[in-house]
Short mmCIF file of C-alpha atoms in Angstrom, two decimals:
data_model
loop_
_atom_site.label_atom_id
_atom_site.label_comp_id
_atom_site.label_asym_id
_atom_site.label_seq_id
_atom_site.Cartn_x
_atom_site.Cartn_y
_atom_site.Cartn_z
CA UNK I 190 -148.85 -24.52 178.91
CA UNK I 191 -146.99 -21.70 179.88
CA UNK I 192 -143.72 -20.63 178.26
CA UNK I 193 -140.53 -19.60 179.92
CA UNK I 194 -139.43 -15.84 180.28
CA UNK I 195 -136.45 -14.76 179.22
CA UNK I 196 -134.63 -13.66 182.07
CA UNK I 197 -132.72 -10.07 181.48
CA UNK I 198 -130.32 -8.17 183.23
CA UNK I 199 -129.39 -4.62 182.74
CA UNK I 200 -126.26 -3.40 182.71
CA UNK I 201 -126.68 0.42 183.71
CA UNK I 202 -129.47 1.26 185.41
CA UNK I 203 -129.36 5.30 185.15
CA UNK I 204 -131.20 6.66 182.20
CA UNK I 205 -131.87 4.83 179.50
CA UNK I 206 -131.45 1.52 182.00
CA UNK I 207 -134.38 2.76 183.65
CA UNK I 208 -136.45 3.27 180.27
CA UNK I 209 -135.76 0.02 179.78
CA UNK I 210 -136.77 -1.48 183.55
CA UNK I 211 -140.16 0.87 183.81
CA UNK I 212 -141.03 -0.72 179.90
CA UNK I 213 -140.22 -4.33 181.31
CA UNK I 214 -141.71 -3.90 184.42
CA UNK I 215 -145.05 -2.40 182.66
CA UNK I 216 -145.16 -5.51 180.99
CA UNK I 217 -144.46 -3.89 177.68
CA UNK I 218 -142.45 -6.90 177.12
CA UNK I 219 -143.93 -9.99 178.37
CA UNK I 220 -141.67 -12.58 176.96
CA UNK I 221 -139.33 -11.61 179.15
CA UNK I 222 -138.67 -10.65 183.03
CA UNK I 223 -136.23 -8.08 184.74
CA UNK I 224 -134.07 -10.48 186.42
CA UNK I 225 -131.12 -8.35 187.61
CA UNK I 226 -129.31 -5.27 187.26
CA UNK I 227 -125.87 -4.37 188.16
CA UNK I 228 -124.66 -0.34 188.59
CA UNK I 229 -121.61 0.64 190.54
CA UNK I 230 -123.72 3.82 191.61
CA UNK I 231 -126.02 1.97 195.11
CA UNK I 232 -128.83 5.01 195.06
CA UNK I 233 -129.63 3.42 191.30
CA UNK I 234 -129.75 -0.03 192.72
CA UNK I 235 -132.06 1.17 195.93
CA UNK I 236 -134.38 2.27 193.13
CA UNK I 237 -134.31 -0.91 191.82
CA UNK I 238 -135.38 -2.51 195.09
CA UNK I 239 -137.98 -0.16 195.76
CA UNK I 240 -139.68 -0.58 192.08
CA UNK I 241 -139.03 -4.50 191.59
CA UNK I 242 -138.27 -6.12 194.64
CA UNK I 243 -137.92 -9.62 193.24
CA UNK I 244 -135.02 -8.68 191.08
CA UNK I 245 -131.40 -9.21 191.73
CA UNK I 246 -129.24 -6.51 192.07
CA UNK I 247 -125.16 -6.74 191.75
CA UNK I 248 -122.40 -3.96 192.15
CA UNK I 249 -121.07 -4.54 189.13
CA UNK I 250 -121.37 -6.03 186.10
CA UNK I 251 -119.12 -8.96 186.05
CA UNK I 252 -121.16 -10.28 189.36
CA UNK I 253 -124.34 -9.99 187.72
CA UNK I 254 -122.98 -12.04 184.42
CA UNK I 255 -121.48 -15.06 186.28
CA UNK I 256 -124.18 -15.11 188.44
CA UNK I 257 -126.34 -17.48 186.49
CA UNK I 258 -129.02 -15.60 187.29
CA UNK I 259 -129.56 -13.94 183.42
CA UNK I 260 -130.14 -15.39 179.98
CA UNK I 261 -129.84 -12.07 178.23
CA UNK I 262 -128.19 -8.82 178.81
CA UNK I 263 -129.54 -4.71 177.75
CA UNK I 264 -126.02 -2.42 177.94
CA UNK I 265 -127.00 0.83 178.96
CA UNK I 266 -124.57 2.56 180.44
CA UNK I 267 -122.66 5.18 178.82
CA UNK I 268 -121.49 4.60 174.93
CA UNK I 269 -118.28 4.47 175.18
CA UNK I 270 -118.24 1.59 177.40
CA UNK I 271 -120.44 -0.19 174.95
CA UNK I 272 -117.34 -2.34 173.50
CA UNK I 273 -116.27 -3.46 176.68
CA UNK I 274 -119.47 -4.62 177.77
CA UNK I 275 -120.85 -6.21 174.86
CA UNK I 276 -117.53 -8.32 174.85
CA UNK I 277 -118.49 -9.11 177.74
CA UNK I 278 -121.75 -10.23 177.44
CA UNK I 279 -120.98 -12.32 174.25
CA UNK I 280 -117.99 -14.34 175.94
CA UNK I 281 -120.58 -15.36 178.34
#
């Protein structure tokens, strides 16, 4: 019986965003799978592509949260926009 992955997004995919992809991705974390990230910036998202093919990538944030594609959500983008986008991770 296999269980289900939890599906993650990331929220930032610069720096530490891409710590966190290249650890999922290595399967450092097999109970769950890099479902999406969302970065305003597109050359971070074309790296996404290129690395993980299979994963969804959004422009922004809000896109990638009502999407319905995600069950859980990393915040990496820079700390002072933490607030704002854990807010908006927990309303959802």
């Amino acid at each position: 019986m296999s269980e289900k992955k939890v599906r993650v997004g990331i929220i930032g995919i610069g720096n530490i965003g891409t710590i966190h992809a290249n650890n999922i991705l290595a399967g450092k974390c097999p109970e769950i799978t890099l479902a999406a990230v969302a970065d305003i910036n597109p050359a971070r998202l074309d790296w996404c592509k290129s690395v993980s093919p299979e994963t969804k990538l959004f422009g922004s944030a809000d896109e990638m949260l009502d999407s319905g594609e995600i069950d859980a959500c990393i915040v990496s983008v820079p700390h002072f926009f933490h607030p704002e986008y854990a807010i908006k991770c927990m309303k959802r």
